[in-house]
Amino acid sequence: MHLSAFDPPADELEQLLAAAGELITELIAGMPDDDVLGHPRGDELIASLLDTVPGAPAPLDEALATLRAVLATGDHSTAPGELAYIPGSGLVASAVGELIAQVANRYTGLPGFAPAALALEASVLRWLTATFGLPERAQAVLTSGGSMANLAALVAARDRYAPDAPHLATVYVGAHAHASVRKAARIAGIRGDHVRVCPTGDGLRMDPEAVRVAIKQDLADGLQPIAVVAAAGTTNAGAIDPLPALADLAAQCGVWFHVDAAYGGFFRLTQRGRARLAGIERADSITLDPHKSLFLPFGTGALIVRDRDDLTRAFGEDADYLRDQHDPVADELPDLGSLTPELTRPWRGLRLWLPLHLHGVDAFRVALDEALDLAAQACTDLRDDPSIELVGSPDLSIVTFRGPGGDREQDALLAAVNADGHVRLSSTVIDGRVVLRLAVLSHRTTAAEVDLAVARIRAAAALSEPDGWR
Ligand SMILES: *Cc1c(COP(=O)(O)O)cnc(C)c1O
């Protein structure tokens, strides 16, 4: 039997996998004690990497040494003290599933090629639509991330409500909508100044009345409102827009209701999250990011659309060279090439399927519940401190606050908290003021890291009180 020069013989392959396994084992074992920050930037390494052109084959040991050197540098967002931005953690079971999927390299862009492989992915897609309470006609698809899911949703909304006049289409977002929504609108041919940023009622959440007024005005001006985009929750503060009222409004105005739940969506698995996300099941489409609130490695988002015909209208195409690929047996399977902008795609299903099967859904429920508990505890502890001002109160697992002083003092506070690298917080701007954020979302984060962060915050805030330096 002839092996391609690229397919190593069994003993070499075993060696390769063993070496990779050793490195992965090392990484995972080191994570609980790892720091987020404080690793070398790797200036020399960067320079030498940029200078290296691939050429003659090099031994495995050399490649592994380079990898180990790279992995010792930069921010380690897999560390349990990662409380900045929207933490992503990376499930090893998902990575192993991905390795298998990539080696098998089954073709899932069309339903006829590897129907069972596609059925495995479809089982996860059905779980997604059922979890979010959408009907049978709904269709979930996996994307590379939340930005692509938002893009596909806006294209579908445009093609339903303004197929021939994208220049007249208007979209309504909250002041804290993720930048990817504006980007999606622009890519979809919607004018930047037709993305209406509607005022927030309480500083953090969209005010449905403001949206109603804006839609009315646009209709009077001859424009074509196509979509209301709610956040559940916002990247800034984890705030959930008033979904039931916005769903009512979208229905009354005859526009698409999109919920960007890239950060917060999977909290629906928990009892508290389910209550707080009530109304999400009325969406025309929902953006999710399994690489955020399902702890997957970066590269997996999801979109659920209430009526799969909307996706087919937006993304369906025929091609002569695919004429022999109409498999009636595969009719119950999704034709992903006609439901998404992609044709050839990685077999993404395994990334979710393997962790869900190995850990069970309950493990995710428990981990997300713990994130809610930890954020609530941090909120209580910070509220107890008179030198700290909470900004809003958390709907999910992000706590936003300010220490004493102005914006410059907030930057200094952040630097002090992050100084030794055990924990990392980040900042944002809310209502024109710099605000610090503590976001709990990594499955590795425990009470130890959150308590440490709170202690650092309180100590640094006490020092920055006007009389704290005496
Ligand atoms: C992260 C995020 C996005 C963008 O998702 P990516 O996976 O980074 O492309 C969109 N919306 C919200 C609310 C987010 O938090």
Tab-separated table of C-alpha atoms and ligand atoms in Angstrom:
chain	number	residue	atom	x	y	z
A	1	MET	CA	0.000	0.000	0.000
A	2	HIS	CA	1.281	3.398	-0.941
A	3	LEU	CA	1.235	6.276	1.533
A	4	SER	CA	1.443	9.804	0.232
A	5	ALA	CA	4.625	11.594	1.207
A	6	PHE	CA	2.439	13.768	3.449
A	7	ASP	CA	0.847	10.883	5.344
A	8	PRO	CA	3.354	9.626	7.899
A	9	PRO	CA	3.658	5.888	8.484
A	10	ALA	CA	1.960	4.652	11.644
A	11	ASP	CA	4.998	4.809	13.906
A	12	GLU	CA	5.857	8.353	12.859
A	13	LEU	CA	2.258	9.445	13.228
A	14	GLU	CA	2.112	7.982	16.707
A	15	GLN	CA	5.256	9.891	17.565
A	16	LEU	CA	3.749	13.101	16.214
A	17	LEU	CA	0.505	12.622	18.139
A	18	ALA	CA	2.365	11.646	21.300
A	19	ALA	CA	4.496	14.783	21.079
A	20	ALA	CA	1.407	16.917	20.472
A	21	GLY	CA	-0.366	15.127	23.321
A	22	GLU	CA	2.549	15.830	25.637
A	23	LEU	CA	2.481	19.514	24.786
A	24	ILE	CA	-1.304	19.705	25.266
A	25	THR	CA	-1.075	17.879	28.590
A	26	GLU	CA	1.578	20.356	29.723
A	27	LEU	CA	-0.594	23.287	28.666
A	28	ILE	CA	-3.701	22.045	30.455
A	29	ALA	CA	-1.765	21.107	33.590
A	30	GLY	CA	-0.221	24.569	33.739
A	31	MET	CA	-3.444	26.506	33.268
A	32	PRO	CA	-4.854	26.606	36.830
A	33	ASP	CA	-1.717	28.380	38.068
A	34	ASP	CA	-1.057	30.437	34.997
A	35	ASP	CA	-1.097	34.234	34.932
A	36	VAL	CA	-2.989	36.147	32.263
A	37	LEU	CA	-0.409	38.900	31.942
A	38	GLY	CA	3.255	39.300	32.698
A	39	HIS	CA	4.621	36.854	30.147
A	40	PRO	CA	7.374	38.146	27.891
A	41	ARG	CA	6.182	39.813	24.723
A	42	GLY	CA	8.802	37.841	22.833
A	43	ASP	CA	10.377	40.649	20.815
A	44	GLU	CA	13.350	38.609	19.614
A	45	LEU	CA	11.173	35.638	18.869
A	46	ILE	CA	8.780	37.812	16.891
A	47	ALA	CA	11.636	39.233	14.850
A	48	SER	CA	13.077	35.805	14.130
A	49	LEU	CA	9.664	34.347	13.256
A	50	LEU	CA	8.957	37.167	10.834
A	51	ASP	CA	12.339	36.521	9.254
A	52	THR	CA	11.917	32.793	8.791
A	53	VAL	CA	10.771	31.637	5.394
A	54	PRO	CA	9.626	28.042	5.093
A	55	GLY	CA	12.134	25.983	3.174
A	56	ALA	CA	13.827	22.681	3.861
A	57	PRO	CA	12.073	20.201	6.165
A	58	ALA	CA	12.935	20.594	9.839
A	59	PRO	CA	12.831	17.995	12.605
A	60	LEU	CA	9.747	17.744	14.823
A	61	ASP	CA	11.742	18.601	17.944
A	62	GLU	CA	12.770	21.895	16.431
A	63	ALA	CA	9.173	22.776	15.528
A	64	LEU	CA	7.978	21.845	19.014
A	65	ALA	CA	10.685	23.955	20.607
A	66	THR	CA	9.545	26.937	18.558
A	67	LEU	CA	5.918	26.286	19.543
A	68	ARG	CA	6.797	26.048	23.229
A	69	ALA	CA	8.695	29.327	22.983
A	70	VAL	CA	5.729	31.026	21.300
A	71	LEU	CA	3.272	29.663	23.866
A	72	ALA	CA	5.354	31.125	26.707
A	73	THR	CA	4.800	34.665	25.401
A	74	GLY	CA	1.984	37.182	25.218
A	75	ASP	CA	-1.321	37.301	27.085
A	76	HIS	CA	-2.616	33.934	28.260
A	77	SER	CA	-6.361	34.323	27.942
A	78	THR	CA	-6.784	30.674	28.999
A	79	ALA	CA	-5.665	31.584	32.548
A	80	PRO	CA	-8.356	31.474	35.260
A	81	GLY	CA	-7.745	35.127	36.168
A	82	GLU	CA	-8.969	36.300	32.762
A	83	LEU	CA	-11.823	38.678	33.605
A	84	ALA	CA	-11.328	41.162	30.761
A	85	TYR	CA	-13.348	41.746	27.579
A	86	ILE	CA	-15.446	38.605	27.015
A	87	PRO	CA	-13.214	35.817	28.310
A	88	GLY	CA	-12.819	32.815	26.042
A	89	SER	CA	-11.459	29.714	27.623
A	90	GLY	CA	-11.122	26.788	25.227
A	91	LEU	CA	-12.494	23.313	25.929
A	92	VAL	CA	-9.956	20.622	25.236
A	93	ALA	CA	-12.722	18.153	24.245
A	94	SER	CA	-13.737	20.553	21.506
A	95	ALA	CA	-10.161	20.830	20.259
A	96	VAL	CA	-9.843	17.033	20.147
A	97	GLY	CA	-13.135	16.809	18.238
A	98	GLU	CA	-11.769	19.391	15.836
A	99	LEU	CA	-8.574	17.418	15.299
A	100	ILE	CA	-10.579	14.334	14.373
A	101	ALA	CA	-12.918	16.365	12.154
A	102	GLN	CA	-9.981	17.930	10.341
A	103	VAL	CA	-8.214	14.621	9.753
A	104	ALA	CA	-11.425	12.985	8.484
A	105	ASN	CA	-12.118	16.150	6.439
A	106	ARG	CA	-15.682	15.133	5.562
A	107	TYR	CA	-17.499	17.375	3.125
A	108	THR	CA	-20.543	18.959	4.760
A	109	GLY	CA	-21.173	21.930	2.466
A	110	LEU	CA	-23.866	19.869	0.713
A	111	PRO	CA	-26.049	17.172	2.233
A	112	GLY	CA	-25.312	14.278	-0.125
A	113	PHE	CA	-21.637	13.604	0.539
A	114	ALA	CA	-21.387	12.527	4.173
A	115	PRO	CA	-24.963	12.479	5.438
A	116	ALA	CA	-24.180	10.846	8.767
A	117	ALA	CA	-21.411	13.352	9.474
A	118	LEU	CA	-23.865	16.099	8.634
A	119	ALA	CA	-26.562	14.448	10.773
A	120	LEU	CA	-24.174	14.579	13.705
A	121	GLU	CA	-23.830	18.328	13.171
A	122	ALA	CA	-27.586	18.669	12.564
A	123	SER	CA	-28.286	17.047	15.929
A	124	VAL	CA	-26.372	19.886	17.576
A	125	LEU	CA	-28.185	22.437	15.409
A	126	ARG	CA	-31.547	21.027	16.497
A	127	TRP	CA	-30.431	21.175	20.099
A	128	LEU	CA	-29.663	24.864	19.577
A	129	THR	CA	-33.078	25.708	18.089
A	130	ALA	CA	-34.868	23.704	20.791
A	131	THR	CA	-32.786	25.265	23.572
A	132	PHE	CA	-33.816	28.721	22.412
A	133	GLY	CA	-37.465	27.779	22.036
A	134	LEU	CA	-37.668	28.280	18.286
A	135	PRO	CA	-40.091	26.259	16.161
A	136	GLU	CA	-39.406	23.267	13.900
A	137	ARG	CA	-39.099	25.503	10.850
A	138	ALA	CA	-36.187	27.269	12.448
A	139	GLN	CA	-32.656	26.586	11.263
A	140	ALA	CA	-29.418	26.926	13.162
A	141	VAL	CA	-26.080	27.136	11.390
A	142	LEU	CA	-22.554	27.239	12.771
A	143	THR	CA	-20.353	30.149	11.728
A	144	SER	CA	-16.815	31.239	12.469
A	145	GLY	CA	-18.056	33.650	15.154
A	146	GLY	CA	-20.656	36.165	16.241
A	147	SER	CA	-19.662	38.783	13.669
A	148	MET	CA	-20.434	36.425	10.801
A	149	ALA	CA	-23.696	35.384	12.443
A	150	ASN	CA	-24.751	39.039	12.742
A	151	LEU	CA	-23.819	39.565	9.106
A	152	ALA	CA	-25.872	36.596	7.897
A	153	ALA	CA	-28.832	37.766	10.003
A	154	LEU	CA	-28.783	41.283	8.579
A	155	VAL	CA	-28.462	39.992	5.016
A	156	ALA	CA	-31.490	37.748	5.605
A	157	ALA	CA	-33.451	40.677	7.085
A	158	ARG	CA	-32.482	42.909	4.162
A	159	ASP	CA	-33.534	40.289	1.626
A	160	ARG	CA	-36.885	39.881	3.302
A	161	TYR	CA	-37.745	43.568	3.742
A	162	ALA	CA	-35.675	45.584	1.259
A	163	PRO	CA	-34.403	43.148	-1.377
A	164	ASP	CA	-34.241	45.767	-4.109
A	165	ALA	CA	-33.543	48.862	-2.075
A	166	PRO	CA	-30.798	48.301	0.494
A	167	HIS	CA	-29.991	52.031	0.194
A	168	LEU	CA	-33.380	52.768	1.776
A	169	ALA	CA	-33.056	50.152	4.531
A	170	THR	CA	-32.735	51.290	8.139
A	171	VAL	CA	-31.665	49.268	11.183
A	172	TYR	CA	-32.234	50.102	14.878
A	173	VAL	CA	-29.602	49.305	17.484
A	174	GLY	CA	-28.925	50.294	21.078
A	175	ALA	CA	-26.127	52.601	22.178
A	176	HIS	CA	-24.211	49.547	23.403
A	177	ALA	CA	-24.701	47.380	20.322
A	178	HIS	CA	-21.584	45.459	19.328
A	179	ALA	CA	-19.524	47.081	16.565
A	180	SER	CA	-20.010	43.962	14.430
A	181	VAL	CA	-23.663	44.956	13.912
A	182	ARG	CA	-22.661	48.253	12.290
A	183	LYS	CA	-20.016	46.421	10.295
A	184	ALA	CA	-22.574	43.840	9.176
A	185	ALA	CA	-24.976	46.566	8.074
A	186	ARG	CA	-22.268	48.241	5.989
A	187	ILE	CA	-21.253	44.967	4.342
A	188	ALA	CA	-24.941	44.287	3.632
A	189	GLY	CA	-25.122	47.546	1.682
A	190	ILE	CA	-26.994	49.468	4.346
A	191	ARG	CA	-25.760	53.029	4.697
A	192	GLY	CA	-23.796	53.754	7.847
A	193	ASP	CA	-26.079	56.689	8.645
A	194	HIS	CA	-29.101	54.394	8.326
A	195	VAL	CA	-28.025	52.432	11.383
A	196	ARG	CA	-30.033	54.292	13.993
A	197	VAL	CA	-28.412	54.293	17.405
A	198	CYS	CA	-31.413	54.563	19.686
A	199	PRO	CA	-31.056	56.149	23.113
A	200	THR	CA	-31.052	53.922	26.159
A	201	GLY	CA	-33.773	54.273	28.744
A	202	ASP	CA	-31.719	53.645	31.860
A	203	GLY	CA	-28.253	54.222	30.473
A	204	LEU	CA	-27.667	50.575	29.607
A	205	ARG	CA	-30.742	49.118	27.876
A	206	MET	CA	-32.566	50.114	24.686
A	207	ASP	CA	-35.701	52.204	25.138
A	208	PRO	CA	-38.443	50.648	22.980
A	209	GLU	CA	-40.297	53.962	22.805
A	210	ALA	CA	-37.246	55.651	21.304
A	211	VAL	CA	-37.090	52.871	18.706
A	212	ARG	CA	-40.782	53.347	17.915
A	213	VAL	CA	-40.304	57.080	17.371
A	214	ALA	CA	-37.296	56.489	15.108
A	215	ILE	CA	-39.140	53.903	12.999
A	216	LYS	CA	-42.129	56.214	12.610
A	217	GLN	CA	-39.931	59.075	11.472
A	218	ASP	CA	-38.079	56.894	8.969
A	219	LEU	CA	-41.344	55.607	7.506
A	220	ALA	CA	-42.575	59.199	7.170
A	221	ASP	CA	-39.317	60.000	5.353
A	222	GLY	CA	-39.878	57.214	2.837
A	223	LEU	CA	-37.207	54.895	4.229
A	224	GLN	CA	-37.615	51.149	4.772
A	225	PRO	CA	-37.075	49.980	8.365
A	226	ILE	CA	-35.909	46.361	8.195
A	227	ALA	CA	-34.645	45.268	11.598
A	228	VAL	CA	-34.518	45.977	15.296
A	229	VAL	CA	-31.334	44.544	16.799
A	230	ALA	CA	-31.384	43.885	20.538
A	231	ALA	CA	-28.432	42.794	22.656
A	232	ALA	CA	-28.648	39.977	25.207
A	233	GLY	CA	-26.411	41.068	26.855
A	234	THR	CA	-24.184	43.866	25.806
A	235	THR	CA	-20.434	43.473	25.522
A	236	ASN	CA	-19.941	46.607	27.623
A	237	ALA	CA	-21.989	45.685	30.651
A	238	GLY	CA	-23.782	42.399	30.010
A	239	ALA	CA	-27.085	44.286	29.965
A	240	ILE	CA	-30.091	42.624	28.360
A	241	ASP	CA	-32.282	44.892	26.233
A	242	PRO	CA	-36.030	44.633	26.973
A	243	LEU	CA	-36.652	41.683	24.661
A	244	PRO	CA	-40.435	41.246	25.085
A	245	ALA	CA	-41.175	44.930	24.432
A	246	LEU	CA	-38.805	45.014	21.450
A	247	ALA	CA	-40.352	41.809	20.088
A	248	ASP	CA	-43.809	43.428	20.322
A	249	LEU	CA	-42.563	46.555	18.624
A	250	ALA	CA	-40.863	44.658	15.791
A	251	ALA	CA	-44.051	42.644	15.223
A	252	GLN	CA	-46.222	45.784	15.191
A	253	CYS	CA	-43.892	47.577	12.796
A	254	GLY	CA	-43.404	44.548	10.563
A	255	VAL	CA	-39.613	44.444	10.861
A	256	TRP	CA	-37.135	41.693	11.628
A	257	PHE	CA	-36.251	41.136	15.284
A	258	HIS	CA	-32.640	40.092	15.720
A	259	VAL	CA	-31.152	39.296	19.116
A	260	ASP	CA	-27.376	39.491	19.386
A	261	ALA	CA	-26.752	37.021	22.199
A	262	ALA	CA	-23.120	36.335	21.291
A	263	TYR	CA	-22.020	36.899	24.847
A	264	GLY	CA	-25.077	36.062	26.901
A	265	GLY	CA	-27.079	33.500	24.936
A	266	PHE	CA	-26.089	30.260	26.619
A	267	PHE	CA	-27.007	31.570	30.052
A	268	ARG	CA	-30.448	30.441	28.903
A	269	LEU	CA	-29.320	26.981	30.015
A	270	THR	CA	-29.548	28.228	33.612
A	271	GLN	CA	-32.749	28.998	35.469
A	272	ARG	CA	-31.810	32.613	36.179
A	273	GLY	CA	-30.561	33.166	32.654
A	274	ARG	CA	-33.728	31.683	31.202
A	275	ALA	CA	-35.844	34.122	33.202
A	276	ARG	CA	-33.681	37.108	32.303
A	277	LEU	CA	-33.552	36.214	28.608
A	278	ALA	CA	-37.331	35.789	28.352
A	279	GLY	CA	-38.532	36.983	24.961
A	280	ILE	CA	-35.481	35.670	23.083
A	281	GLU	CA	-37.692	32.849	21.770
A	282	ARG	CA	-39.663	35.453	19.809
A	283	ALA	CA	-36.665	36.531	17.731
A	284	ASP	CA	-36.502	36.155	13.961
A	285	SER	CA	-32.842	35.405	14.464
A	286	ILE	CA	-30.383	34.919	17.307
A	287	THR	CA	-26.604	35.260	17.222
A	288	LEU	CA	-24.728	32.955	19.578
A	289	ASP	CA	-21.057	32.440	20.233
A	290	PRO	CA	-20.216	28.969	21.511
A	291	HIS	CA	-16.628	30.258	21.704
A	292	LYS	CA	-17.817	32.585	24.465
A	293	SER	CA	-20.576	31.237	26.691
A	294	LEU	CA	-20.082	27.574	25.761
A	295	PHE	CA	-16.327	27.778	26.442
A	296	LEU	CA	-15.274	26.525	23.002
A	297	PRO	CA	-11.953	27.491	21.413
A	298	PHE	CA	-12.145	30.571	19.191
A	299	GLY	CA	-13.702	30.042	15.795
A	300	THR	CA	-17.249	28.875	16.489
A	301	GLY	CA	-20.317	31.091	16.369
A	302	ALA	CA	-23.903	30.219	15.569
A	303	LEU	CA	-26.979	31.767	14.052
A	304	ILE	CA	-30.541	30.581	14.534
A	305	VAL	CA	-33.180	31.848	12.118
A	306	ARG	CA	-36.886	31.368	12.842
A	307	ASP	CA	-37.813	30.531	9.245
A	308	ARG	CA	-35.217	28.646	7.247
A	309	ASP	CA	-36.678	30.020	4.003
A	310	ASP	CA	-35.191	33.375	4.967
A	311	LEU	CA	-31.729	31.817	4.870
A	312	THR	CA	-32.377	30.055	1.583
A	313	ARG	CA	-33.642	33.291	0.047
A	314	ALA	CA	-30.501	35.089	1.175
A	315	PHE	CA	-27.901	32.440	0.442
A	316	GLY	CA	-29.350	29.856	-1.939
A	317	GLU	CA	-27.612	29.428	-5.302
A	318	ASP	CA	-27.447	26.664	-7.883
A	319	ALA	CA	-24.353	25.660	-9.787
A	320	ASP	CA	-24.034	23.460	-12.864
A	321	TYR	CA	-21.076	21.591	-11.435
A	322	LEU	CA	-23.176	20.498	-8.471
A	323	ARG	CA	-25.940	19.010	-10.631
A	324	ASP	CA	-25.311	15.431	-9.501
A	325	GLN	CA	-25.552	16.342	-5.855
A	326	HIS	CA	-29.299	16.360	-5.297
A	327	ASP	CA	-29.776	13.505	-2.871
A	328	PRO	CA	-33.443	13.069	-1.951
A	329	VAL	CA	-32.419	10.803	0.934
A	330	ALA	CA	-30.635	13.761	2.452
A	331	ASP	CA	-33.729	15.956	2.369
A	332	GLU	CA	-34.077	16.006	6.114
A	333	LEU	CA	-30.516	17.277	6.420
A	334	PRO	CA	-29.591	20.960	6.120
A	335	ASP	CA	-28.140	22.089	2.808
A	336	LEU	CA	-25.539	24.325	4.413
A	337	GLY	CA	-24.235	25.589	1.088
A	338	SER	CA	-27.666	27.170	0.507
A	339	LEU	CA	-28.243	28.294	4.090
A	340	THR	CA	-25.000	30.206	4.671
A	341	PRO	CA	-22.558	32.355	2.688
A	342	GLU	CA	-20.073	29.457	2.732
A	343	LEU	CA	-19.870	26.413	0.506
A	344	THR	CA	-16.811	24.417	1.475
A	345	ARG	CA	-16.583	24.612	5.225
A	346	PRO	CA	-14.957	22.809	8.124
A	347	TRP	CA	-17.124	20.075	9.645
A	348	ARG	CA	-17.836	22.329	12.614
A	349	GLY	CA	-20.374	20.092	14.306
A	350	LEU	CA	-17.814	17.966	16.098
A	351	ARG	CA	-16.532	20.990	18.005
A	352	LEU	CA	-19.822	21.111	19.878
A	353	TRP	CA	-20.916	17.529	19.642
A	354	LEU	CA	-17.923	15.968	21.377
A	355	PRO	CA	-17.890	18.277	24.439
A	356	LEU	CA	-21.682	18.081	24.783
A	357	HIS	CA	-21.476	14.294	24.679
A	358	LEU	CA	-18.461	13.920	26.937
A	359	HIS	CA	-19.501	16.463	29.562
A	360	GLY	CA	-23.283	16.509	29.172
A	361	VAL	CA	-25.398	19.662	28.983
A	362	ASP	CA	-25.697	19.819	32.759
A	363	ALA	CA	-21.974	20.483	33.162
A	364	PHE	CA	-22.424	23.649	31.099
A	365	ARG	CA	-25.470	24.667	33.117
A	366	VAL	CA	-23.469	24.269	36.319
A	367	ALA	CA	-20.475	26.228	34.994
A	368	LEU	CA	-22.674	29.073	33.758
A	369	ASP	CA	-24.568	29.137	37.037
A	370	GLU	CA	-21.257	29.444	38.814
A	371	ALA	CA	-20.279	32.379	36.595
A	372	LEU	CA	-23.539	34.107	37.593
A	373	ASP	CA	-22.852	33.379	41.271
A	374	LEU	CA	-19.297	34.694	41.076
A	375	ALA	CA	-20.380	37.904	39.331
A	376	ALA	CA	-23.196	38.430	41.857
A	377	GLN	CA	-20.740	37.950	44.717
A	378	ALA	CA	-18.264	40.399	43.182
A	379	CYS	CA	-21.103	42.869	42.760
A	380	THR	CA	-22.091	42.566	46.432
A	381	ASP	CA	-18.503	42.907	47.628
A	382	LEU	CA	-17.887	45.980	45.483
A	383	ARG	CA	-21.181	47.576	46.458
A	384	ASP	CA	-20.145	47.266	50.095
A	385	ASP	CA	-17.174	49.531	49.456
A	386	PRO	CA	-18.063	53.233	49.722
A	387	SER	CA	-15.172	54.248	47.451
A	388	ILE	CA	-16.599	52.164	44.596
A	389	GLU	CA	-19.573	53.153	42.478
A	390	LEU	CA	-21.388	50.346	40.662
A	391	VAL	CA	-22.572	51.297	37.185
A	392	GLY	CA	-25.907	49.556	36.699
A	393	SER	CA	-26.442	46.126	38.182
A	394	PRO	CA	-25.450	43.003	36.322
A	395	ASP	CA	-28.063	41.126	34.290
A	396	LEU	CA	-25.531	38.351	33.656
A	397	SER	CA	-21.857	37.896	34.534
A	398	ILE	CA	-20.310	41.321	33.859
A	399	VAL	CA	-19.896	43.821	36.703
A	400	THR	CA	-19.192	47.458	35.786
A	401	PHE	CA	-17.931	50.024	38.279
A	402	ARG	CA	-15.805	53.088	38.931
A	403	GLY	CA	-13.349	53.904	41.672
A	404	PRO	CA	-12.754	57.382	43.072
A	405	GLY	CA	-11.743	60.267	40.816
A	406	GLY	CA	-12.109	60.937	37.109
A	407	ASP	CA	-11.303	58.953	33.985
A	408	ARG	CA	-7.556	59.166	34.509
A	409	GLU	CA	-7.912	57.652	37.970
A	410	GLN	CA	-9.909	54.770	36.474
A	411	ASP	CA	-7.070	53.984	34.094
A	412	ALA	CA	-4.655	54.044	37.027
A	413	LEU	CA	-6.957	51.797	39.039
A	414	LEU	CA	-7.110	49.322	36.172
A	415	ALA	CA	-3.328	49.330	35.830
A	416	ALA	CA	-2.938	48.698	39.575
A	417	VAL	CA	-5.381	45.768	39.557
A	418	ASN	CA	-3.744	44.189	36.513
A	419	ALA	CA	-0.174	44.930	37.621
A	420	ASP	CA	0.981	41.487	38.726
A	421	GLY	CA	-0.853	39.664	35.960
A	422	HIS	CA	-2.780	37.174	38.144
A	423	VAL	CA	-6.053	38.768	37.085
A	424	ARG	CA	-6.945	40.993	34.168
A	425	LEU	CA	-9.857	43.400	34.021
A	426	SER	CA	-10.640	45.745	31.140
A	427	SER	CA	-12.358	49.095	30.736
A	428	THR	CA	-14.932	50.692	28.493
A	429	VAL	CA	-16.873	53.925	28.169
A	430	ILE	CA	-20.480	54.135	29.338
A	431	ASP	CA	-22.376	57.410	29.096
A	432	GLY	CA	-19.149	59.223	28.324
A	433	ARG	CA	-17.280	57.984	31.400
A	434	VAL	CA	-14.514	55.420	31.678
A	435	VAL	CA	-15.839	52.375	33.523
A	436	LEU	CA	-14.012	49.232	34.621
A	437	ARG	CA	-15.432	45.804	33.856
A	438	LEU	CA	-15.083	42.472	35.593
A	439	ALA	CA	-16.405	39.734	33.300
A	440	VAL	CA	-16.708	36.155	34.509
A	441	LEU	CA	-17.005	33.657	31.696
A	442	SER	CA	-14.053	31.286	31.658
A	443	HIS	CA	-14.850	27.786	32.876
A	444	ARG	CA	-11.509	27.946	34.694
A	445	THR	CA	-12.363	30.997	36.774
A	446	THR	CA	-13.118	30.186	40.407
A	447	ALA	CA	-13.957	32.195	43.530
A	448	ALA	CA	-10.209	32.465	44.191
A	449	GLU	CA	-9.596	34.660	41.132
A	450	VAL	CA	-12.731	36.743	41.569
A	451	ASP	CA	-11.996	37.317	45.276
A	452	LEU	CA	-8.449	38.265	44.397
A	453	ALA	CA	-9.686	40.726	41.777
A	454	VAL	CA	-12.157	42.271	44.227
A	455	ALA	CA	-9.467	42.572	46.912
A	456	ARG	CA	-7.114	44.244	44.410
A	457	ILE	CA	-9.857	46.623	43.295
A	458	ARG	CA	-10.731	47.615	46.857
A	459	ALA	CA	-7.111	48.075	47.864
A	460	ALA	CA	-6.324	50.163	44.786
A	461	ALA	CA	-9.521	52.207	45.194
A	462	ALA	CA	-8.654	52.936	48.833
A	463	LEU	CA	-5.221	54.150	47.758
A	464	SER	CA	-6.643	56.423	45.113
A	465	GLU	CA	-9.098	58.114	47.512
A	466	PRO	CA	-8.016	61.753	47.805
A	467	ASP	CA	-6.758	61.154	51.362
A	468	GLY	CA	-5.538	57.653	50.623
A	469	TRP	CA	-1.946	58.750	50.029
A	470	ARG	CA	-1.354	60.184	53.454
B	1	LIG	C1	-18.197	39.104	20.801
B	1	LIG	C2	-19.451	39.700	20.342
B	1	LIG	C3	-19.763	39.779	18.977
B	1	LIG	C4	-18.783	39.406	17.899
B	1	LIG	O1	-18.512	38.058	17.930
B	1	LIG	P1	-17.129	37.464	17.368
B	1	LIG	O2	-17.257	36.027	17.695
B	1	LIG	O3	-16.035	38.174	18.101
B	1	LIG	O4	-17.092	37.733	15.912
B	1	LIG	C5	-20.997	40.279	18.617
B	1	LIG	N1	-21.875	40.673	19.552
B	1	LIG	C6	-21.614	40.630	20.880
B	1	LIG	C7	-22.646	41.078	21.841
B	1	LIG	C8	-20.388	40.138	21.314
B	1	LIG	O5	-20.115	40.100	22.620
